[in-house]
Amino acid sequence: MKICVTSEGKTLDSRVDPRFGRCRNFIFFDTKTGDFEAQENTNAQFQGGAGIQSAQLVASNQVKAVLTGDVGPNAFQTLQAAGIVVFTGAAGSVKEAIEKYKKGGFTAVSGPSVVSHSGKQEMKK
Amino acid sequence: MIISVASGKGGTGKTTVAVNLALSLKNIQFLDCDVEEPNAHIFLKPLIKEKTEAYIPVPEIDEAKCAHCGRCQEVCAYHAIAVLPGNNGQKGSVLVFPHLCHGCGACSLLCPQTAIKEANRDTGVIEIGERNNMQFVHGRLNVGEAMSPPLVRQLKKYINPTRTVIIDAPPGTSCPVITAVKGSDFCLLVTEPTPFGLNDLILAVEVLRKLKIPFGVVINRSDIGDGKVEEYCKQENMPILMKIPFSREIAVSYSEGMPIIKKDASYQDKFINLYLNIRAIKSEANSRY
């Protein structure tokens, strides 16, 4: 099964990027084979609609679950429509987040964890 | 002639200049295009006779016709549509985010299945009134609404070409301002002699040059602050058409909703002169081309 982790860098040792829509990279990880692939998030600079575009990008990769820090309303709605389960509160390295996920350490969220444009505020800091 | 009154910085005196200019002249139509916080009515006190709701057309998807081809999402410059193709025999879906939509109509025009209709989303109201033979129109954007240009565009449809039209523009230099001043014959830039006033004046000048609208500067509270704004105007060869010195009396009358010319009648001549100067610049520019 393929899952997606938002990441600051492009390796499994990179830190989890706490933002979803405006994260720097997506890491697509195959839980069966352990293979992974990193993809830069070109939607991060959008004035608006970054979450929606990112959710679509993730959906087009046939992902079943997303691990991230927080997710906004538009992204959540899009991910939900694509049938992707969202887990928030991920932190530390990508590898650690995946291990925690495999052990069932996350609970799926049933709604957005932050308001619109939270990731944009984060970028300004 | 359409004269718009703009400024980069907020609070420099756009409305003060627009209102007093309007009250000093005859055969005026006044358009308050600062739809996020219209305040010219406080000074002009028009009797509102007509009220119409303002809409923005947003896409409505006919799921039965939609083939989930993704064309609408591709052409949407504002990322307001998400198309999720179905997989494993599951039907896809289309999500519309109305608050991101600018109502440009590209999606409905370009949908190969003609599966997109436009539905009206309410964004505010337009109020039309009159006072002492001055026609008055303003818009009020709904609270929480992020996009004002569609309302400003709708408001500008009421422009009466048989009158001298004065447009009170919103502050700033982004889309709402551009929408408000576009098509004007002349633009007055109201500024103040402070570093903030100068910084934002420079930005506004860049906008007007790009839009090719002739303009002149009004310096409000001209006797306080520094001389950098005047220096800049000289350097750039921009006409300073009026200076309004700081006066506690003007500030007090402003807070009471009273125009300057009602407090100090000598200002009426100054505003008439301002208008005549604008006309002179315009006719000079016209004869040049």
mmCIF file with all atom_site columns, N, CA and C in Angstrom, chain A residues 82-107:
data_model
loop_
_atom_site.group_PDB
_atom_site.id
_atom_site.type_symbol
_atom_site.label_atom_id
_atom_site.label_alt_id
_atom_site.label_comp_id
_atom_site.label_asym_id
_atom_site.label_entity_id
_atom_site.label_seq_id
_atom_site.pdbx_PDB_ins_code
_atom_site.Cartn_x
_atom_site.Cartn_y
_atom_site.Cartn_z
_atom_site.occupancy
_atom_site.B_iso_or_equiv
_atom_site.pdbx_formal_charge
_atom_site.auth_seq_id
_atom_site.auth_comp_id
_atom_site.auth_asym_id
_atom_site.auth_atom_id
_atom_site.pdbx_PDB_model_num
ATOM 1  N N  . ALA A 1 82  ? -11.310 11.953 -2.329 1.00 0.00 ? 82  ALA A N  1
ATOM 2  C CA . ALA A 1 82  ? -10.479 10.997 -3.067 1.00 0.00 ? 82  ALA A CA 1
ATOM 3  C C  . ALA A 1 82  ? -10.342 9.677  -2.301 1.00 0.00 ? 82  ALA A C  1
ATOM 4  N N  . GLY A 1 83  ? -10.983 9.606  -1.146 1.00 0.00 ? 83  GLY A N  1
ATOM 5  C CA . GLY A 1 83  ? -10.957 8.364  -0.359 1.00 0.00 ? 83  GLY A CA 1
ATOM 6  C C  . GLY A 1 83  ? -9.636  8.120  0.353  1.00 0.00 ? 83  GLY A C  1
ATOM 7  N N  . ILE A 1 84  ? -8.914  9.193  0.624  1.00 0.00 ? 84  ILE A N  1
ATOM 8  C CA . ILE A 1 84  ? -7.626  9.070  1.306  1.00 0.00 ? 84  ILE A CA 1
ATOM 9  C C  . ILE A 1 84  ? -7.801  9.356  2.798  1.00 0.00 ? 84  ILE A C  1
ATOM 10 N N  . VAL A 1 85  ? -7.245  8.467  3.623  1.00 0.00 ? 85  VAL A N  1
ATOM 11 C CA . VAL A 1 85  ? -7.344  8.644  5.070  1.00 0.00 ? 85  VAL A CA 1
ATOM 12 C C  . VAL A 1 85  ? -6.245  9.600  5.526  1.00 0.00 ? 85  VAL A C  1
ATOM 13 N N  . VAL A 1 86  ? -6.593  10.554 6.402  1.00 0.00 ? 86  VAL A N  1
ATOM 14 C CA . VAL A 1 86  ? -5.628  11.554 6.838  1.00 0.00 ? 86  VAL A CA 1
ATOM 15 C C  . VAL A 1 86  ? -5.265  11.361 8.308  1.00 0.00 ? 86  VAL A C  1
ATOM 16 N N  . PHE A 1 87  ? -3.957  11.336 8.567  1.00 0.00 ? 87  PHE A N  1
ATOM 17 C CA . PHE A 1 87  ? -3.460  11.248 9.939  1.00 0.00 ? 87  PHE A CA 1
ATOM 18 C C  . PHE A 1 87  ? -2.643  12.496 10.230 1.00 0.00 ? 87  PHE A C  1
ATOM 19 N N  . THR A 1 88  ? -3.020  13.251 11.264 1.00 0.00 ? 88  THR A N  1
ATOM 20 C CA . THR A 1 88  ? -2.265  14.466 11.605 1.00 0.00 ? 88  THR A CA 1
ATOM 21 C C  . THR A 1 88  ? -1.441  14.221 12.874 1.00 0.00 ? 88  THR A C  1
ATOM 22 N N  . GLY A 1 89  ? -0.631  15.208 13.226 1.00 0.00 ? 89  GLY A N  1
ATOM 23 C CA . GLY A 1 89  ? 0.186   15.110 14.447 1.00 0.00 ? 89  GLY A CA 1
ATOM 24 C C  . GLY A 1 89  ? 1.505   14.404 14.214 1.00 0.00 ? 89  GLY A C  1
ATOM 25 N N  . ALA A 1 90  ? 1.848   14.120 12.966 1.00 0.00 ? 90  ALA A N  1
ATOM 26 C CA . ALA A 1 90  ? 3.123   13.470 12.680 1.00 0.00 ? 90  ALA A CA 1
ATOM 27 C C  . ALA A 1 90  ? 4.260   14.458 12.946 1.00 0.00 ? 90  ALA A C  1
ATOM 28 N N  . ALA A 1 91  ? 5.361   13.970 13.541 1.00 0.00 ? 91  ALA A N  1
ATOM 29 C CA . ALA A 1 91  ? 6.514   14.819 13.844 1.00 0.00 ? 91  ALA A CA 1
ATOM 30 C C  . ALA A 1 91  ? 7.764   13.954 13.828 1.00 0.00 ? 91  ALA A C  1
ATOM 31 N N  . GLY A 1 92  ? 8.915   14.618 13.982 1.00 0.00 ? 92  GLY A N  1
ATOM 32 C CA . GLY A 1 92  ? 10.173  13.879 13.953 1.00 0.00 ? 92  GLY A CA 1
ATOM 33 C C  . GLY A 1 92  ? 10.573  13.561 12.529 1.00 0.00 ? 92  GLY A C  1
ATOM 34 N N  . SER A 1 93  ? 11.305  12.452 12.338 1.00 0.00 ? 93  SER A N  1
ATOM 35 C CA . SER A 1 93  ? 11.727  12.119 10.982 1.00 0.00 ? 93  SER A CA 1
ATOM 36 C C  . SER A 1 93  ? 10.620  11.382 10.237 1.00 0.00 ? 93  SER A C  1
ATOM 37 N N  . VAL A 1 94  ? 10.735  11.358 8.915  1.00 0.00 ? 94  VAL A N  1
ATOM 38 C CA . VAL A 1 94  ? 9.755   10.651 8.082  1.00 0.00 ? 94  VAL A CA 1
ATOM 39 C C  . VAL A 1 94  ? 9.740   9.168  8.469  1.00 0.00 ? 94  VAL A C  1
ATOM 40 N N  . LYS A 1 95  ? 10.946  8.633  8.687  1.00 0.00 ? 95  LYS A N  1
ATOM 41 C CA . LYS A 1 95  ? 11.085  7.224  9.057  1.00 0.00 ? 95  LYS A CA 1
ATOM 42 C C  . LYS A 1 95  ? 10.316  6.916  10.348 1.00 0.00 ? 95  LYS A C  1
ATOM 43 N N  . GLU A 1 96  ? 10.496  7.794  11.342 1.00 0.00 ? 96  GLU A N  1
ATOM 44 C CA . GLU A 1 96  ? 9.808   7.605  12.634 1.00 0.00 ? 96  GLU A CA 1
ATOM 45 C C  . GLU A 1 96  ? 8.288   7.645  12.468 1.00 0.00 ? 96  GLU A C  1
ATOM 46 N N  . ALA A 1 97  ? 7.841   8.586  11.618 1.00 0.00 ? 97  ALA A N  1
ATOM 47 C CA . ALA A 1 97  ? 6.394   8.708  11.392 1.00 0.00 ? 97  ALA A CA 1
ATOM 48 C C  . ALA A 1 97  ? 5.846   7.437  10.749 1.00 0.00 ? 97  ALA A C  1
ATOM 49 N N  . ILE A 1 98  ? 6.599   6.892  9.798  1.00 0.00 ? 98  ILE A N  1
ATOM 50 C CA . ILE A 1 98  ? 6.147   5.668  9.111  1.00 0.00 ? 98  ILE A CA 1
ATOM 51 C C  . ILE A 1 98  ? 6.097   4.490  10.100 1.00 0.00 ? 98  ILE A C  1
ATOM 52 N N  . GLU A 1 99  ? 7.117   4.385  10.944 1.00 0.00 ? 99  GLU A N  1
ATOM 53 C CA . GLU A 1 99  ? 7.147   3.308  11.955 1.00 0.00 ? 99  GLU A CA 1
ATOM 54 C C  . GLU A 1 99  ? 5.942   3.404  12.885 1.00 0.00 ? 99  GLU A C  1
ATOM 55 N N  . LYS A 1 100 ? 5.682   4.638  13.321 1.00 0.00 ? 100 LYS A N  1
ATOM 56 C CA . LYS A 1 100 ? 4.554   4.863  14.231 1.00 0.00 ? 100 LYS A CA 1
ATOM 57 C C  . LYS A 1 100 ? 3.233   4.485  13.543 1.00 0.00 ? 100 LYS A C  1
ATOM 58 N N  . TYR A 1 101 ? 3.144   4.835  12.272 1.00 0.00 ? 101 TYR A N  1
ATOM 59 C CA . TYR A 1 101 ? 1.935   4.528  11.497 1.00 0.00 ? 101 TYR A CA 1
ATOM 60 C C  . TYR A 1 101 ? 1.742   3.016  11.384 1.00 0.00 ? 101 TYR A C  1
ATOM 61 N N  . LYS A 1 102 ? 2.851   2.311  11.111 1.00 0.00 ? 102 LYS A N  1
ATOM 62 C CA . LYS A 1 102 ? 2.784   0.845  10.947 1.00 0.00 ? 102 LYS A CA 1
ATOM 63 C C  . LYS A 1 102 ? 2.307   0.167  12.228 1.00 0.00 ? 102 LYS A C  1
ATOM 64 N N  . LYS A 1 103 ? 2.692   0.751  13.373 1.00 0.00 ? 103 LYS A N  1
ATOM 65 C CA . LYS A 1 103 ? 2.282   0.183  14.669 1.00 0.00 ? 103 LYS A CA 1
ATOM 66 C C  . LYS A 1 103 ? 0.869   0.636  15.058 1.00 0.00 ? 103 LYS A C  1
ATOM 67 N N  . GLY A 1 104 ? 0.231   1.407  14.188 1.00 0.00 ? 104 GLY A N  1
ATOM 68 C CA . GLY A 1 104 ? -1.115  1.886  14.500 1.00 0.00 ? 104 GLY A CA 1
ATOM 69 C C  . GLY A 1 104 ? -1.120  3.007  15.517 1.00 0.00 ? 104 GLY A C  1
ATOM 70 N N  . GLY A 1 105 ? -0.035  3.796  15.534 1.00 0.00 ? 105 GLY A N  1
ATOM 71 C CA . GLY A 1 105 ? 0.109   4.863  16.527 1.00 0.00 ? 105 GLY A CA 1
ATOM 72 C C  . GLY A 1 105 ? -0.653  6.149  16.234 1.00 0.00 ? 105 GLY A C  1
ATOM 73 N N  . PHE A 1 106 ? -1.262  6.234  15.058 1.00 0.00 ? 106 PHE A N  1
ATOM 74 C CA . PHE A 1 106 ? -2.034  7.445  14.715 1.00 0.00 ? 106 PHE A CA 1
ATOM 75 C C  . PHE A 1 106 ? -3.525  7.130  14.659 1.00 0.00 ? 106 PHE A C  1
ATOM 76 N N  . THR A 1 107 ? -4.324  8.131  14.902 1.00 0.00 ? 107 THR A N  1
ATOM 77 C CA . THR A 1 107 ? -5.772  7.978  14.705 1.00 0.00 ? 107 THR A CA 1
ATOM 78 C C  . THR A 1 107 ? -6.167  8.854  13.522 1.00 0.00 ? 107 THR A C  1
#
